Short mmCIF file of C-alpha atoms and ligand atoms in Angstrom, two decimals:
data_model
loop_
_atom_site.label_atom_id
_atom_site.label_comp_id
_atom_site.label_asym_id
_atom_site.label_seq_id
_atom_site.Cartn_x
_atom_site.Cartn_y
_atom_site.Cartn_z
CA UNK A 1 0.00 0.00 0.00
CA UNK A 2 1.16 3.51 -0.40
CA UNK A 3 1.91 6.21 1.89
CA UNK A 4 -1.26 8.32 0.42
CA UNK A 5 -3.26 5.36 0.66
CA UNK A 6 -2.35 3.98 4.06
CA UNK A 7 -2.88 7.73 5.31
CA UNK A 8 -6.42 7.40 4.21
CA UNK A 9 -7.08 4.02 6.09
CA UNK A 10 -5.62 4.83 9.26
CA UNK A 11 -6.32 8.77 9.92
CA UNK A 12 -9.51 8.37 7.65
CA UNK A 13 -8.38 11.68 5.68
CA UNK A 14 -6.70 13.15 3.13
CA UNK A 15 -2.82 13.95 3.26
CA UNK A 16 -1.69 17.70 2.77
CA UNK A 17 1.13 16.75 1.05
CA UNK A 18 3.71 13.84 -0.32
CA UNK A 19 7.02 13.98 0.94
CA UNK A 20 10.13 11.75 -0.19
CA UNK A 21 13.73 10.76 0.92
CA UNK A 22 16.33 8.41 -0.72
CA UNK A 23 18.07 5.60 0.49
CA UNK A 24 21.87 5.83 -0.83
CA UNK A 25 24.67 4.32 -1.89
CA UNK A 26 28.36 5.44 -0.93
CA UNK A 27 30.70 5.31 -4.12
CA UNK A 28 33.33 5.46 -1.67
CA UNK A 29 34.76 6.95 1.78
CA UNK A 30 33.98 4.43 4.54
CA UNK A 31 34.56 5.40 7.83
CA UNK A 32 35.54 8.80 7.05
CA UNK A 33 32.74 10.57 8.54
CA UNK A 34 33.02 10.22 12.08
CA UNK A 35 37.03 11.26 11.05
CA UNK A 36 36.24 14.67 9.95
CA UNK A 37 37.06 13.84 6.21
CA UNK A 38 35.08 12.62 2.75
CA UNK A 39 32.80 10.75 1.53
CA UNK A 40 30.55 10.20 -1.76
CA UNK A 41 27.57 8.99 -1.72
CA UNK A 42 24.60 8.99 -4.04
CA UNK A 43 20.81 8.97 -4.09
CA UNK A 44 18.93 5.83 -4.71
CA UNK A 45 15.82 5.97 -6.58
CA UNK A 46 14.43 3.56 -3.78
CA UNK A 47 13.32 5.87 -0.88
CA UNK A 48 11.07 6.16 1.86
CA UNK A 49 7.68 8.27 0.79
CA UNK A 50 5.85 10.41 4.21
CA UNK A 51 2.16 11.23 3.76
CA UNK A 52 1.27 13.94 6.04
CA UNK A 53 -1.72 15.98 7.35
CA UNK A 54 -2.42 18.40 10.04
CA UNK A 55 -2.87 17.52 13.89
CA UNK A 56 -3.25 19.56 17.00
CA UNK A 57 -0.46 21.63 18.31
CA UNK A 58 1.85 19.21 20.38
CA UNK A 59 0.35 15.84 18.73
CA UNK A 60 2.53 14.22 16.46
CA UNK A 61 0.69 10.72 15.06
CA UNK A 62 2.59 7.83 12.80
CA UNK A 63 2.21 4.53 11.05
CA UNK A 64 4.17 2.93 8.90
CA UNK A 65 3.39 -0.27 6.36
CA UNK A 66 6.31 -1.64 7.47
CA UNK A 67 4.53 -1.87 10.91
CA UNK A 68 1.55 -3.91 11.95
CA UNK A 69 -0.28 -2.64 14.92
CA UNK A 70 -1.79 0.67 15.98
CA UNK A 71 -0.44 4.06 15.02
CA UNK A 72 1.86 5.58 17.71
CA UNK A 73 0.95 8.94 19.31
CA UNK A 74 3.37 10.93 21.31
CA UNK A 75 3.67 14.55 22.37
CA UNK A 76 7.04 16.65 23.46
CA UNK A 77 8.86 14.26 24.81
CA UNK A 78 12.72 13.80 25.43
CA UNK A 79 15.05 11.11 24.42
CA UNK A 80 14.04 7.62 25.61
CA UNK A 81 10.38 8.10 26.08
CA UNK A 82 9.47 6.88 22.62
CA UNK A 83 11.25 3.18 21.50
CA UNK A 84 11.50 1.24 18.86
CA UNK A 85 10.73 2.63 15.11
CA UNK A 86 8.66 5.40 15.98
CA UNK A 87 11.75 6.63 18.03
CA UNK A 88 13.00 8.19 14.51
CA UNK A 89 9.73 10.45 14.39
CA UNK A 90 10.07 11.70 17.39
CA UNK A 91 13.44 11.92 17.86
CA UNK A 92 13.27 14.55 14.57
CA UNK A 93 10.25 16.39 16.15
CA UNK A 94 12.88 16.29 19.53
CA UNK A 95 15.52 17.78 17.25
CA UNK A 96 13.69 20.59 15.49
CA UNK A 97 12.45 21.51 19.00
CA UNK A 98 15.65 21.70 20.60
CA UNK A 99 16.91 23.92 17.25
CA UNK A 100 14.03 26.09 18.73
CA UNK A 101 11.39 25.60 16.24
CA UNK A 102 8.15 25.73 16.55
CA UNK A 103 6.90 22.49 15.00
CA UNK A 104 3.39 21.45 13.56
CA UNK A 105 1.28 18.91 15.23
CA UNK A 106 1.20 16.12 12.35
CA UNK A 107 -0.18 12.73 11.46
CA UNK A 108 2.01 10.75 9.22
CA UNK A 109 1.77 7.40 7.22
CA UNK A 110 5.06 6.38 5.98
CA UNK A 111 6.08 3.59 2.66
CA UNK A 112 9.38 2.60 1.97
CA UNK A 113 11.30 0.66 -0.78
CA UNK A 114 14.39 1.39 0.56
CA UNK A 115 15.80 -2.19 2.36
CA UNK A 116 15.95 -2.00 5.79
CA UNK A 117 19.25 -2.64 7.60
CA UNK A 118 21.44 -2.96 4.52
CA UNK A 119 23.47 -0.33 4.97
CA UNK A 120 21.43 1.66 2.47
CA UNK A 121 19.99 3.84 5.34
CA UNK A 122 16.83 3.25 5.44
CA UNK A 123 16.72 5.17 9.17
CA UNK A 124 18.09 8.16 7.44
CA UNK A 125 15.43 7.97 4.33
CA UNK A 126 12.63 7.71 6.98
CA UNK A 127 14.03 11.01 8.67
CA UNK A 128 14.87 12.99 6.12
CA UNK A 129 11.12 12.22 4.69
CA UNK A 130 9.88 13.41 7.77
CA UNK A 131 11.68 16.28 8.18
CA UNK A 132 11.36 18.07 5.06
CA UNK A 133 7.88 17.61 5.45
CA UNK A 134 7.81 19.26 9.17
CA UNK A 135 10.15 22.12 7.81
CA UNK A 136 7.23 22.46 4.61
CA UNK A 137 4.61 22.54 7.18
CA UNK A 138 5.30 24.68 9.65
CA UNK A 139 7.32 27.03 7.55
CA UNK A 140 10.46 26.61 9.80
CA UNK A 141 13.31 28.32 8.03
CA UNK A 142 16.19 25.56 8.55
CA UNK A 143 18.85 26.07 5.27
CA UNK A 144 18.98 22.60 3.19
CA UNK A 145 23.10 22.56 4.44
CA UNK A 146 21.64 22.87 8.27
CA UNK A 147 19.41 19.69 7.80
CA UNK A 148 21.13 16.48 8.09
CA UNK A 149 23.08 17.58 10.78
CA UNK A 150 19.61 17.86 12.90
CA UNK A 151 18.54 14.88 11.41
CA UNK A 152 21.49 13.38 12.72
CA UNK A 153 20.88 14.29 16.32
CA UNK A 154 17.63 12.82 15.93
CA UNK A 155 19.36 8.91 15.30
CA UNK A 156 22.36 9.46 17.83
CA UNK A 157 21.58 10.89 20.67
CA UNK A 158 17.05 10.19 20.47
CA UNK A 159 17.45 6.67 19.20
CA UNK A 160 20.74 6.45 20.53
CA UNK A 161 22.00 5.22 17.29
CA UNK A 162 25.73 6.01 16.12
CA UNK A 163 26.28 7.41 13.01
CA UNK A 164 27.96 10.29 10.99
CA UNK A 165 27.17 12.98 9.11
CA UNK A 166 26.78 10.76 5.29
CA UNK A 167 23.84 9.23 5.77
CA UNK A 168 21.50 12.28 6.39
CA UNK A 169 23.44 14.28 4.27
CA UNK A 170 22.78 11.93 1.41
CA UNK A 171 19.35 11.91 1.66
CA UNK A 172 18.85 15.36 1.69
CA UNK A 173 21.40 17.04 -0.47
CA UNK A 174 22.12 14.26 -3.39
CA UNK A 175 20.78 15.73 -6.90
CA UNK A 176 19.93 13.05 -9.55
CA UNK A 177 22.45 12.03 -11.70
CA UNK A 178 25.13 13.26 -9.27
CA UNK A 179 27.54 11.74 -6.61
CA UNK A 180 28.05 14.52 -3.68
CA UNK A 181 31.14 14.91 -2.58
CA UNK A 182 30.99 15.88 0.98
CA UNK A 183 33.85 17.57 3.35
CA UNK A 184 32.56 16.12 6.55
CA UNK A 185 34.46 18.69 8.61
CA UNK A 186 32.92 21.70 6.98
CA UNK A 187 29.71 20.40 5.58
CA UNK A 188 30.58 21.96 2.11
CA UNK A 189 29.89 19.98 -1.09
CA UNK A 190 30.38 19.44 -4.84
CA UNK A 191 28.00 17.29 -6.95
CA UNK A 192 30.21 15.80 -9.05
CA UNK A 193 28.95 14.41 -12.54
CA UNK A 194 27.42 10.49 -12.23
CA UNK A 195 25.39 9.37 -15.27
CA UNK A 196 27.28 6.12 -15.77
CA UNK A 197 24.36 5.29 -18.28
CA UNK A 198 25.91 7.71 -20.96
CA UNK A 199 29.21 6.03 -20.89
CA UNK A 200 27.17 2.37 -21.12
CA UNK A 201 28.87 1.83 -18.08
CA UNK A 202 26.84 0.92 -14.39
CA UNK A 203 26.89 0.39 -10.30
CA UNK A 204 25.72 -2.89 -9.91
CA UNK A 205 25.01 -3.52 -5.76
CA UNK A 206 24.96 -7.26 -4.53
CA UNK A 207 22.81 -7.32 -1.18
CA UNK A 208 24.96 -10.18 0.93
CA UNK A 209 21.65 -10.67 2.47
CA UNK A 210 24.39 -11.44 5.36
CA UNK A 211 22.69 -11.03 8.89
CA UNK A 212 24.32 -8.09 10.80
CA UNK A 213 26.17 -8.58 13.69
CA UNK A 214 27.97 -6.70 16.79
CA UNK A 215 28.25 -3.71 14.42
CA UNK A 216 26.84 -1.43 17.08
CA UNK A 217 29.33 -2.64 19.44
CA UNK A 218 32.33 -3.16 16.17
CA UNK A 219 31.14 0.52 15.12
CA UNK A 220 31.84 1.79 18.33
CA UNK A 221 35.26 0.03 18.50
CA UNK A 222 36.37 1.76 15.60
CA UNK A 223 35.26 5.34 16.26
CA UNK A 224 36.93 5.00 19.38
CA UNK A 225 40.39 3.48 18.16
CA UNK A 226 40.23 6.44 15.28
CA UNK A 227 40.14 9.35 18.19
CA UNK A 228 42.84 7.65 20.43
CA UNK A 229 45.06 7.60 17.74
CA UNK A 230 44.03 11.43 16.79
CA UNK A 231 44.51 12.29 20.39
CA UNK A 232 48.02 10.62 20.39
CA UNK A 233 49.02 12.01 17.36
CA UNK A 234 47.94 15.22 18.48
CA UNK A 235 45.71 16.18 15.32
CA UNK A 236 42.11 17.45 16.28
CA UNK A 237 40.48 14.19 13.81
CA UNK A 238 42.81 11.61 11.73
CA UNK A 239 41.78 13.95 8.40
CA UNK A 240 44.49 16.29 10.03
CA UNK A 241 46.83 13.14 8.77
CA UNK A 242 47.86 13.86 5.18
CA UNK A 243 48.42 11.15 2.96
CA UNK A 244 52.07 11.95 2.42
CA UNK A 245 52.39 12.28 6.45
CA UNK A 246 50.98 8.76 7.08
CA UNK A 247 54.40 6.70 7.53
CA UNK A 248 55.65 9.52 9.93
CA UNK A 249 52.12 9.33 11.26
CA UNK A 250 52.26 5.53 11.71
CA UNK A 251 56.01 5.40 13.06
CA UNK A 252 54.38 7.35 16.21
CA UNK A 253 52.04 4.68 17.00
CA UNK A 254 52.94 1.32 18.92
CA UNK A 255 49.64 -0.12 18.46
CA UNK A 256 49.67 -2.80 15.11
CA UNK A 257 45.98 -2.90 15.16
CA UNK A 258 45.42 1.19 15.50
CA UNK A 259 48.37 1.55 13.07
CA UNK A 260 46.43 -0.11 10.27
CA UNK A 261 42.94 1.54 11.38
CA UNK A 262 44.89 5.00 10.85
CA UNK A 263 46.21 3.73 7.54
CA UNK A 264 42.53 2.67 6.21
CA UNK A 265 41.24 6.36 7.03
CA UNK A 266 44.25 8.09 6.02
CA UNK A 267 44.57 6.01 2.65
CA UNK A 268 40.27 6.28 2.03
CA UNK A 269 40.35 9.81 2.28
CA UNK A 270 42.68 9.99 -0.51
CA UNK A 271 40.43 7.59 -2.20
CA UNK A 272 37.62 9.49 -2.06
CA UNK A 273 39.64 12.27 -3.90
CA UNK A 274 41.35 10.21 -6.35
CA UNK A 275 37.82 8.91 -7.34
CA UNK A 276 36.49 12.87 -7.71
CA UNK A 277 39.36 13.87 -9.43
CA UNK A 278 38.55 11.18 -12.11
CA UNK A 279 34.99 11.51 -11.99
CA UNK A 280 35.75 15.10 -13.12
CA UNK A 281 37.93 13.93 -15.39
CA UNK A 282 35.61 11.71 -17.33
CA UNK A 283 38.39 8.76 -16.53
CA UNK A 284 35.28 6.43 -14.89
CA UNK A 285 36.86 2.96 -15.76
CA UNK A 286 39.82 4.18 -13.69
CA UNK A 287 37.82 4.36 -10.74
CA UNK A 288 37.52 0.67 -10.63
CA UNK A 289 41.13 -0.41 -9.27
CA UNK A 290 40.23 2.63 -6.41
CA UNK A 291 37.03 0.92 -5.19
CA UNK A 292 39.00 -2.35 -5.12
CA UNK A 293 41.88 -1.07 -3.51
CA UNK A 294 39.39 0.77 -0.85
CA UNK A 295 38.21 -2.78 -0.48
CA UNK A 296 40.82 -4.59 0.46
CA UNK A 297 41.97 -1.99 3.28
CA UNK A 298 38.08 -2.44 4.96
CA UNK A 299 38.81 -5.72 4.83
CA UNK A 300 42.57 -6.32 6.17
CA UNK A 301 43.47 -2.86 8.16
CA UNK A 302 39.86 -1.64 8.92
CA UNK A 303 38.85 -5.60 9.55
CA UNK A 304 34.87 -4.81 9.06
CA UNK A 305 34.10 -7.27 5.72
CA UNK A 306 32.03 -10.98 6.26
CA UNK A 307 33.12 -13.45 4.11
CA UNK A 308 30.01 -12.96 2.25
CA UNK A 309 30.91 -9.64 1.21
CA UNK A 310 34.73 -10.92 0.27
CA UNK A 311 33.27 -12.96 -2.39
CA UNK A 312 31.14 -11.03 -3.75
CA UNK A 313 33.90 -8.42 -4.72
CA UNK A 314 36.21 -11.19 -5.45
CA UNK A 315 33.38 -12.84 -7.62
CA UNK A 316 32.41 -9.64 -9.47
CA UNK A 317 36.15 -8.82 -10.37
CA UNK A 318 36.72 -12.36 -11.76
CA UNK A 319 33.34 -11.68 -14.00
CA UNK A 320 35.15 -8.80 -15.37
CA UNK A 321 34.10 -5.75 -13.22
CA UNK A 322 36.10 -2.80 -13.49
CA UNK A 323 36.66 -2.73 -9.55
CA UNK A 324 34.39 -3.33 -6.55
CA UNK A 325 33.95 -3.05 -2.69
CA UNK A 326 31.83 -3.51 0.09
CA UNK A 327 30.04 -0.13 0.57
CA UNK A 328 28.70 0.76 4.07
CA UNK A 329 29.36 0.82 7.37
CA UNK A 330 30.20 -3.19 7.36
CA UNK A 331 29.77 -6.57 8.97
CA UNK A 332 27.38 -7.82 6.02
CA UNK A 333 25.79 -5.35 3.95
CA UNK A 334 25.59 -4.22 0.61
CA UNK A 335 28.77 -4.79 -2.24
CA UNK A 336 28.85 -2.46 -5.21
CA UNK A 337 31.04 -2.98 -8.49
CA UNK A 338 31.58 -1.02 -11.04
CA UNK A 339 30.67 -2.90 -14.43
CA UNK A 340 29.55 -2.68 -18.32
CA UNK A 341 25.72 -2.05 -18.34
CA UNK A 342 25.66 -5.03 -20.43
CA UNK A 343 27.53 -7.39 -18.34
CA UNK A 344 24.90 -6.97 -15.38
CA UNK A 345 23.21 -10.65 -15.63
CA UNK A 346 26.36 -12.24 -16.06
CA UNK A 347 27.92 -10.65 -13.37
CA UNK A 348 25.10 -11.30 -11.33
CA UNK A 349 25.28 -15.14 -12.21
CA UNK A 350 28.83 -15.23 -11.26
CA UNK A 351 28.33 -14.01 -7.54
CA UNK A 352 25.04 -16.14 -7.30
CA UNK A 353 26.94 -19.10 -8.33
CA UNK A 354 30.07 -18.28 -5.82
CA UNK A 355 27.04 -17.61 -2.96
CA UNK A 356 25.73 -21.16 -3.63
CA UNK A 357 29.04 -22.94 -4.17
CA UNK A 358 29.87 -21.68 -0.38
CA UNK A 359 26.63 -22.47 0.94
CA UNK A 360 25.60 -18.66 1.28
CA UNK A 361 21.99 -17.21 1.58
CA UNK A 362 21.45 -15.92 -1.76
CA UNK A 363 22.14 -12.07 -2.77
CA UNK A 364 20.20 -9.77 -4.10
CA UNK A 365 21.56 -7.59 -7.32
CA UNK A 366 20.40 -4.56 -8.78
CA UNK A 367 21.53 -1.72 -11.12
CA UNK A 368 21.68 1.66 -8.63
CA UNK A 369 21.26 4.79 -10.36
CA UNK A 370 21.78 8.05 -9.09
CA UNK A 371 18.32 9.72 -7.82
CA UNK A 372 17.59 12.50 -6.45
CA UNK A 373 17.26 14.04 -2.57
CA UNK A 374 14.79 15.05 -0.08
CA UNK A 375 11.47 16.50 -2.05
CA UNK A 376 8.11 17.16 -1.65
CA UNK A 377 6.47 15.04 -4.38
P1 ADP B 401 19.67 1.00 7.66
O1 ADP B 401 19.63 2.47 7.88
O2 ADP B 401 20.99 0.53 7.18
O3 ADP B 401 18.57 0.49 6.80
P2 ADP B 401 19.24 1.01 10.50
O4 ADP B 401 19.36 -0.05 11.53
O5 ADP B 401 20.08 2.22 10.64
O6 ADP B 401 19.47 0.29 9.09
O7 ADP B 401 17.75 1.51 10.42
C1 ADP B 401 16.70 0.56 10.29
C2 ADP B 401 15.57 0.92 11.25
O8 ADP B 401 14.92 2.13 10.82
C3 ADP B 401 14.47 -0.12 11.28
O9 ADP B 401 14.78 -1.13 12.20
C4 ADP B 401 13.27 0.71 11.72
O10 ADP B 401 13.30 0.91 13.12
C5 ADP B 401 13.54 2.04 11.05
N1 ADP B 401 12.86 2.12 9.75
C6 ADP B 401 13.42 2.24 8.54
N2 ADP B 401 12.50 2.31 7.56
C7 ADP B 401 11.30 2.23 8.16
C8 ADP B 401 9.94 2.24 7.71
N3 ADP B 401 9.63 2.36 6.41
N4 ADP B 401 8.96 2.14 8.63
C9 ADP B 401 9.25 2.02 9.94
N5 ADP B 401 10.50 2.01 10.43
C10 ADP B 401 11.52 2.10 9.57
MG1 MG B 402 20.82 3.56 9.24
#
């Protein structure tokens, strides 16, 4: 059902208004977030869709179809007093309160196609839907660069979620057709050209369909590891490493394990601009060895791969894919690889067959264009 008509069901109305947010891919920059540096994602045209009509002041009301059961109703409340998924509602009516804003009561029916706990962001779709729409209603004068960053409050510190800056910012600020490339220090961004269609080229992603696991607690580990090293090295985030510092940077650190969780960030951010400057440059073949490269370092210095995700990159390249990696935060997940539009089946049928040789669960593949961000439809 959609979000129009499940709006209609429940709250026996008519929406105001249709509001949408993407899901999104990251080309590449893993990690780099939480690190101060860059990342560059893009839009997927799956997203979550937010129908949405007027309540009474202080009455927020929502349902998703992703939800059986009753609609949820809170008021103000603070962190904590609203669990499970309805916690992402209110934790972006929390947010835009705390900003100081004045925000409409609201009922809201949500529908998503985005895949839930993929590492597509689905939790990032579902608030950026929801907040453009309470920014539309009420008014509220919140710049589009302001946005994700409030979103982002909503999933860390309301649903007490970890995450950085990419996800929300991706949702909101990716234009169709476009990667963003996003300074995660300064917020600042470039949309850098992405219709691999015209060059007959494509982004094929391979769901592992790999259950997650620990990655709250594995997330956690890393962030932490990243900011002891920053704090030995005595650099306010490891993006204050440059790329031609990192062996002096490394020398200073006793640790083997943070020494090669220094080098992933330190080499990815240099990734990340590799891959823009040949974006720009209309080299987008040469972007394959990057991704692959960016791969291997998640896998054997940032150690956050599954062996379902290994073999899907490793299956992919041997099909004849320009380059490939696990995109996301890790620990199962999503893979993308960078292929010939025409060699998407057979590419597909290679990592199927390595998935059943091995005894996986079998992946999902799709061709991910480059949508567009937060709207009202
Ligand atoms: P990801 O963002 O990678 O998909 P997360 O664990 O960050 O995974 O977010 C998934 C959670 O977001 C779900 O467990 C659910 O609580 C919430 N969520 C996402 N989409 C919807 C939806 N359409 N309806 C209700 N809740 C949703
Ligand atoms: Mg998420």
């Amino acid at each position: 059902m959609s979000a129009a008509g499940l709006f209609r069901e429940r709250y026996a109305a008519e929406p105001t208004g249709l509001w949408a947010a993407p899901g999104r891919v990251n080309l590449i920059g893993e990690h780099t977030d939480y690190n101060e540096g860059f990342v560059l994602p893009f839009a997927l045209p799956q997203r979550t869709v937010a129908a949405v009509g007027p309540a009474p002041a202080g009455e927020w009301t929502v349902c998703s179809t992703a939800e059986e059961g009753d609609p949820v109703s809170f008021g103000t409340t603070a962190p904590g007093e609203v669990t499970g998924w309805a916690a992402y509602v209110a934790g972006v009516v929390w947010a835009l309160q705390e900003a100081g804003f004045d925000v409409p009561g609201a009922r809201i029916a949500l529908d998503s196609d985005v895949p839930v706990g993929s590492g597509l962001s689905s939790s990032a779709a579902l608030e950026s839907s929801v907040l453009t729409a309470l920014i539309d209603l009420g008014g509220l004068e919140l710049p589009l660069e302001q946005r994700p960053a409030l979103a982002q409050r909503a999933e860390n510190v309301y649903v007490g979620a970890p995450t950085g800056i990419m996800d929300q910012s991706a949702s909101i600020r990716c234009l169709a057709g476009r990667a963003l490339f996003l300074d995660c220090r300064t917020y600042e961004v470039r949309q850098i050209p992405f219709d691999l269609a015209a060059e007959g080229l494509a982004i094929l992603v391979i769901n592992s369909n790999a259950p997650h696991q620990h990655v709250d607690g594995e997330y956690g580990a890393r962030r932490k590891s990243c900011e002891e090293a920053a704090r030995i090295l005595g650099v306010p985030a490891l993006r204050d490493v440059p790329f031609d510092g990192l062996a002096e940077a490394l020398a200073k650190l006793d640790d083997d394990v943070m020494r090669r969780r220094v080098r992933h960030i330190v080499t990815e951010d240099q990734r990340v601009l590799d891959t823009v400057a040949l974006l720009e440059q209309g080299r987008t073949k040469e972007v394959g060895p990057v991704l692959t490269a960016g791969h291997a370092s998640m896998r054997d210095d940032f150690e956050i791969t599954v062996p379902q995700v290994d073999v899907a990159v490793e299956a992919a390249l041997s099909a004849g894919a320009y380059g490939a990696r696990m995109t996301g935060g890790g620990f199962g997940g999503c893979v993308l690889a960078l292929i010939d539009a025409d060699r998407a089946p057979a590419t597909t049928a290679a990592v199927e067959q390595a998935y059943s040789e091995r005894g996986f669960k079998a992946p999902t593949c799709w061709i991910a264009t480059a949508g567009e961000g937060a709207t009202r439809l």
